[in-house]
Short mmCIF file of C-alpha atoms in Angstrom, two decimals:
data_model
loop_
_atom_site.label_atom_id
_atom_site.label_comp_id
_atom_site.label_asym_id
_atom_site.label_seq_id
_atom_site.Cartn_x
_atom_site.Cartn_y
_atom_site.Cartn_z
CA THR A 1 81.34 17.58 143.31
CA TRP A 2 79.65 16.11 146.51
CA THR A 3 80.89 12.48 148.04
CA PHE A 4 78.15 10.71 150.03
CA ASP A 5 79.93 7.77 152.13
CA ASP A 6 77.73 5.28 153.99
CA GLY A 7 80.55 3.97 156.46
CA ASN A 8 80.54 0.71 154.95
CA GLY A 9 82.61 2.22 152.32
CA ASN A 10 79.67 2.55 149.68
CA THR A 11 80.05 5.92 148.40
CA GLN A 12 77.89 8.23 146.02
CA THR A 13 78.83 11.35 144.01
CA ALA A 14 77.03 14.18 143.01
CA THR A 15 78.39 17.31 140.49
CA GLN A 16 76.90 21.05 139.90
CA ASN A 17 78.67 23.00 137.79
CA VAL A 18 78.39 26.57 138.05
CA ILE A 19 79.31 28.98 134.83
CA VAL A 20 80.14 32.55 135.42
CA LYS A 21 79.83 34.89 132.57
CA ASP A 22 80.85 38.72 132.29
CA VAL A 23 77.79 39.53 130.38
CA THR A 24 78.50 43.59 132.07
CA LYS A 25 79.63 46.19 129.72
CA PRO A 26 82.56 48.60 130.59
CA VAL A 27 81.26 51.91 131.38
CA ILE A 28 82.72 55.37 129.30
CA THR A 29 82.05 58.83 131.27
CA THR A 30 79.88 61.29 128.80
CA LEU A 31 81.44 63.21 126.54
CA PRO A 32 80.71 66.56 125.21
CA THR A 33 77.83 66.96 122.45
CA SER A 34 79.39 67.96 118.69
CA SER A 35 80.89 71.23 118.88
CA THR A 36 82.01 73.83 116.08
CA ILE A 37 85.40 75.50 116.15
CA TYR A 38 87.30 77.87 113.43
CA CYS A 39 90.33 77.26 111.86
CA PRO A 40 93.58 77.67 112.08
CA ASN A 41 92.30 76.12 115.82
CA LEU A 42 92.87 72.48 115.59
CA PRO A 43 90.35 70.00 117.41
CA VAL A 44 90.88 68.83 121.10
CA PHE A 45 89.30 66.15 122.31
CA VAL A 46 88.60 64.93 125.79
CA THR A 47 90.06 61.56 127.27
CA PRO A 48 87.03 59.72 128.85
CA THR A 49 87.96 57.13 131.54
CA ALA A 50 86.41 53.58 131.70
CA THR A 51 85.34 51.14 134.35
CA ASP A 52 84.16 47.70 134.68
CA ASN A 53 82.74 45.65 137.29
CA CYS A 54 84.31 42.65 136.60
CA THR A 55 87.86 42.94 134.82
CA VAL A 56 90.48 45.13 133.67
CA ILE A 57 89.54 47.05 130.12
CA SER A 58 91.23 48.31 127.64
CA LEU A 59 90.67 51.50 126.02
CA THR A 60 91.55 52.79 122.74
CA SER A 61 90.48 55.89 119.81
CA GLU A 62 90.42 56.18 116.11
CA ASP A 63 89.29 59.15 114.48
CA VAL A 64 87.36 59.62 111.35
CA ARG A 65 87.87 62.71 109.07
CA THR A 66 84.93 64.18 107.09
CA ASN A 67 85.66 66.67 104.37
CA GLY A 68 83.26 69.62 104.02
CA SER A 69 82.39 72.19 100.91
CA CYS A 70 85.80 73.83 100.69
CA VAL A 71 89.47 72.55 101.71
CA GLY A 72 89.20 74.94 104.82
CA THR A 73 85.71 73.19 106.10
CA TYR A 74 85.68 69.62 107.88
CA SER A 75 84.54 67.50 110.70
CA ILE A 76 86.51 64.78 112.97
CA THR A 77 84.74 62.31 114.99
CA ARG A 78 86.75 60.42 117.72
CA THR A 79 85.17 57.13 118.75
CA TRP A 80 86.45 55.13 121.83
CA THR A 81 86.39 51.75 122.53
CA ALA A 82 86.22 50.42 125.70
CA THR A 83 86.40 46.10 126.28
CA ASP A 84 86.79 44.29 128.99
CA ALA A 85 88.47 40.65 129.29
CA GLY A 86 85.24 38.98 128.60
CA GLY A 87 84.78 40.72 125.42
CA ASN A 88 82.22 43.34 126.42
CA ILE A 89 82.28 46.24 124.13
CA THR A 90 81.42 50.29 124.97
CA LYS A 91 81.87 52.82 122.13
CA ALA A 92 81.37 56.77 122.94
CA SER A 93 82.07 59.21 120.20
CA GLN A 94 82.84 63.16 119.92
CA THR A 95 82.71 65.20 116.95
CA ILE A 96 84.17 68.34 116.53
CA ASN A 97 83.08 70.57 113.50
CA VAL A 98 85.56 73.06 111.86
CA GLU A 99 84.77 75.78 109.68
CA ASP A 100 86.80 78.29 107.88
CA ASN A 101 85.34 82.10 108.02
CA THR A 102 88.80 84.11 108.14
CA ALA A 103 90.07 85.78 104.95
CA PRO A 104 93.54 85.30 104.13
CA VAL A 105 96.63 87.86 105.81
CA PRO A 106 99.71 89.50 104.31
CA THR A 107 102.78 88.25 105.29
CA THR A 108 104.49 91.56 104.28
CA GLU A 109 104.28 95.14 105.81
CA PHE A 110 102.88 97.94 103.89
CA GLN A 111 101.61 101.34 104.80
CA THR A 112 98.26 102.04 104.66
CA VAL A 113 98.68 105.85 103.93
CA ILE A 114 100.98 107.65 102.53
CA ASN A 115 101.28 111.22 101.87
CA THR A 116 103.68 112.32 99.46
CA THR A 117 104.73 114.53 96.42
CA CYS A 118 104.24 113.80 92.80
CA ALA A 119 108.28 113.54 92.57
CA ALA A 120 108.16 110.72 95.02
CA VAL A 121 105.16 108.52 94.41
CA PRO A 122 106.27 105.07 95.61
CA GLU A 123 106.37 101.84 93.58
CA ILE A 124 103.13 99.33 94.05
CA PRO A 125 104.60 97.18 96.60
CA VAL A 126 104.62 93.54 96.39
CA LEU A 127 102.49 91.77 98.46
CA THR A 128 101.92 88.07 99.51
CA PHE A 129 99.16 86.51 101.45
CA VAL A 130 98.45 83.53 103.07
CA ASP A 131 95.67 81.29 104.45
CA GLY A 132 95.60 80.15 107.46
CA CYS A 133 93.32 77.16 107.15
CA SER A 134 94.73 75.64 103.93
CA GLU A 135 97.83 75.42 101.87
CA ILE A 136 96.41 76.63 98.65
CA ALA A 137 97.57 80.40 97.78
CA PRO A 138 94.70 82.89 97.87
CA THR A 139 93.18 84.29 94.83
CA VAL A 140 94.72 87.83 94.61
CA VAL A 141 93.05 90.71 92.35
CA PHE A 142 94.76 94.38 92.03
CA THR A 143 93.52 97.59 91.06
CA GLU A 144 94.18 101.04 91.31
CA ASN A 145 92.11 104.39 90.67
CA ILE A 146 93.18 108.01 91.18
CA ILE A 147 90.40 109.79 93.05
CA ASN A 148 90.09 113.50 94.17
CA ASN A 149 92.23 114.66 91.08
CA THR A 150 92.53 118.58 91.50
CA GLU A 151 95.05 121.13 90.09
CA THR A 152 96.95 120.73 93.28
CA SER A 153 96.64 117.04 94.46
CA TYR A 154 95.01 114.10 93.99
CA SER A 155 94.96 110.54 95.38
CA ILE A 156 95.67 107.10 94.48
CA VAL A 157 93.85 104.12 95.45
CA ARG A 158 95.30 100.64 95.53
CA LYS A 159 93.54 97.58 96.70
CA TRP A 160 94.07 94.14 96.71
CA ASN A 161 91.10 91.81 96.94
CA VAL A 162 92.18 88.79 98.22
CA LYS A 163 90.07 85.58 98.64
CA ASP A 164 90.26 82.20 99.98
CA ALA A 165 89.40 78.67 98.71
CA CYS A 166 85.99 78.62 100.99
CA ASN A 167 85.43 82.18 99.29
CA ASN A 168 86.12 84.57 102.42
CA ALA A 169 87.31 87.85 101.07
CA ILE A 170 89.12 90.99 102.23
CA ASP A 171 90.07 94.26 100.81
CA TYR A 172 93.60 95.39 101.71
CA ILE A 173 93.70 98.94 100.76
CA GLN A 174 96.93 101.95 100.21
CA THR A 175 95.98 105.35 99.91
CA VAL A 176 98.88 107.45 98.37
CA ASN A 177 97.69 111.21 98.85
CA VAL A 178 100.06 113.41 96.31
CA ASP A 179 100.75 117.11 96.12
CA ILE A 180 101.16 118.38 93.03
CA ILE A 181 104.48 120.83 93.15
CA THR A 182 105.71 122.06 89.41
CA ASN A 183 109.03 121.98 88.79
CA VAL A 184 110.33 124.93 87.35
CA THR A 185 113.06 126.32 85.62
CA THR A 186 113.93 129.44 85.02
CA ILE A 187 115.96 130.83 82.27
CA THR A 188 116.88 134.53 81.75
CA VAL A 189 118.12 135.57 78.06
CA PRO A 190 121.11 137.77 78.66
CA GLU A 191 120.48 139.71 75.45
CA PHE A 192 117.87 142.10 75.05
CA ILE A 193 116.20 142.02 71.75
CA ASN A 194 115.52 144.75 69.12
CA SER A 195 111.73 145.74 68.55
CA ILE A 196 112.76 147.96 65.68
CA ASN A 197 112.62 145.94 62.51
CA ALA A 198 113.30 142.92 64.39
CA THR A 199 112.74 139.32 63.07
CA GLN A 200 110.77 137.34 64.85
CA VAL A 201 112.25 135.12 67.43
CA ASP A 202 111.35 130.78 68.13
CA LEU A 203 111.38 130.51 71.90
CA THR A 204 112.08 126.87 71.88
CA THR A 205 115.91 127.79 71.05
CA TYR A 206 116.04 128.81 74.56
CA LEU A 207 114.79 125.72 76.14
CA PRO A 208 117.18 122.78 77.33
CA GLN A 209 117.56 120.07 74.24
CA ASP A 210 116.03 117.66 76.63
CA ALA A 211 112.66 119.46 76.81
CA PRO A 212 109.55 118.05 75.67
CA SER A 213 107.93 119.05 72.62
CA ASN A 214 104.25 118.74 73.59
CA GLY A 215 104.42 121.73 75.84
CA THR A 216 102.34 124.69 75.42
CA TRP A 217 103.35 128.32 75.79
CA VAL A 218 101.50 130.86 77.97
CA ASP A 219 102.35 134.79 77.40
CA ILE A 220 102.34 135.71 81.11
CA ASN A 221 102.23 139.44 80.43
CA ASN A 222 99.41 139.13 77.76
CA SER A 223 101.61 141.44 75.68
CA GLY A 224 100.04 139.94 72.24
CA ILE A 225 103.47 139.41 71.12
CA LEU A 226 103.58 135.61 71.42
CA ASN A 227 102.16 132.92 68.82
CA GLY A 228 102.72 129.41 69.75
CA SER A 229 106.30 129.14 70.17
CA ILE A 230 107.08 132.35 67.83
CA LEU A 231 107.46 135.79 69.71
CA ASP A 232 106.89 138.75 67.43
CA PRO A 233 108.86 141.67 68.84
CA ASN A 234 108.30 144.33 66.48
CA ASN A 235 106.75 147.63 67.63
CA ALA A 236 106.98 146.05 71.21
CA ALA A 237 107.22 148.32 74.15
CA THR A 238 110.84 148.67 75.91
CA GLY A 239 110.51 146.09 78.98
CA ASP A 240 110.70 143.11 80.45
CA TYR A 241 108.64 140.23 79.42
CA THR A 242 108.29 136.51 80.89
CA PHE A 243 107.05 133.62 78.71
CA GLN A 244 106.19 130.15 80.33
CA TYR A 245 106.36 126.71 78.73
CA ASN A 246 104.65 124.08 80.60
CA ILE A 247 104.58 120.56 80.23
CA GLU A 248 101.81 117.93 81.50
CA THR A 249 103.53 114.35 82.38
CA GLU A 250 102.36 111.46 83.99
CA THR A 251 104.40 112.25 87.81
CA CYS A 252 105.26 116.25 88.04
CA PRO A 253 104.58 119.40 85.44
CA ILE A 254 107.49 120.99 84.17
CA SER A 255 107.53 124.37 83.52
CA TYR A 256 110.68 126.49 81.78
CA VAL A 257 109.84 130.41 82.61
CA ILE A 258 111.62 132.87 80.00
CA ASN A 259 112.57 136.04 80.99
CA LEU A 260 113.85 138.48 78.54
CA LYS A 261 114.25 142.21 77.78
CA ILE A 262 112.92 143.88 74.87
CA ASP A 263 114.34 147.20 73.75
CA GLN A 264 113.14 150.19 70.89
CA SER A 265 117.19 150.46 69.89
CA PHE A 266 118.45 151.04 66.55
CA VAL A 267 121.36 150.72 64.80
CA LEU A 268 122.96 154.00 63.15
CA GLY A 269 124.22 153.90 59.71
CA CYS A 270 127.85 154.13 58.48
CA GLY A 271 129.39 157.60 59.30
CA THR A 272 131.21 159.96 61.38
CA ILE A 273 129.40 160.10 64.87
CA PHE A 274 129.72 163.37 66.73
CA ILE A 275 129.91 162.97 70.13
CA HIS A 276 129.54 166.39 72.42
CA ASN A 277 131.29 166.44 75.63
CA ALA A 278 129.61 169.12 77.15
CA PHE A 279 126.12 170.42 78.08
CA THR A 280 124.14 173.19 79.58
CA PRO A 281 121.50 172.42 81.74
CA ASN A 282 120.75 175.97 82.96
CA GLY A 283 117.06 176.40 81.89
CA ASP A 284 117.84 178.65 78.75
CA ASN A 285 116.37 175.26 76.76
CA LEU A 286 119.66 174.96 74.61
CA ASN A 287 121.64 171.98 75.16
CA GLU A 288 120.22 170.83 78.23
CA LYS A 289 120.52 167.07 77.89
CA PHE A 290 123.61 164.85 77.17
CA VAL A 291 122.36 161.93 74.97
#
């Protein structure tokens, strides 16, 4: 306001109004462009700085999450807002995309390769799996197959196919290499079997009472006197004979080996037996042997 005075008490005023406005928005430092990370990594955002040429400013942020096609995939956009005292606003955003490309992992330890015998094949381990990208339990499909099956060995392949909610799948495999060792029990029959006018013998009577009945008999000597489990010793030559009873089981084969002796002996009828107490092995072909 200007006042003019002519010196005689006469005055005059004039007024000029100057209005100062803050119309300049704050400035936010440049944020990174959109980026992609992979779970279970979490987004880490840059904190910018904001400046203004007039007044003190405030800087706030707000996050917006957008879910993707599966539970482990999403994006987060963080928007920063700088506001000065004049109400001028500047916004800046940073977006981080999170993708799930990681299959579940086991939380229990297990051996991938085991070498053992048929008598000590381990039980199927109970495995648990977790997904690092979600709390949804993975889908587990278990299979077991036998490969490389021979008379002396085979291998068991145990496979767990594990898949998460985003269809990330992986196979965890345990291979059990098994040596087949037959459990052999040898049975020796103490008394000999007479081959003269003898009755047939069922060899199963020599087996333990708990022996399985689904085995097969093998005539080790190929003597021709065994039919199934029935032994016909009539007219068999004197000697030692071996017969084997083999049983196939789900674990180890079982084999019973029967050793017995057949003798061409005979029993004299009732009467007096004269046993001479002397013989003359002198080459005259008389009484040469004592029997």
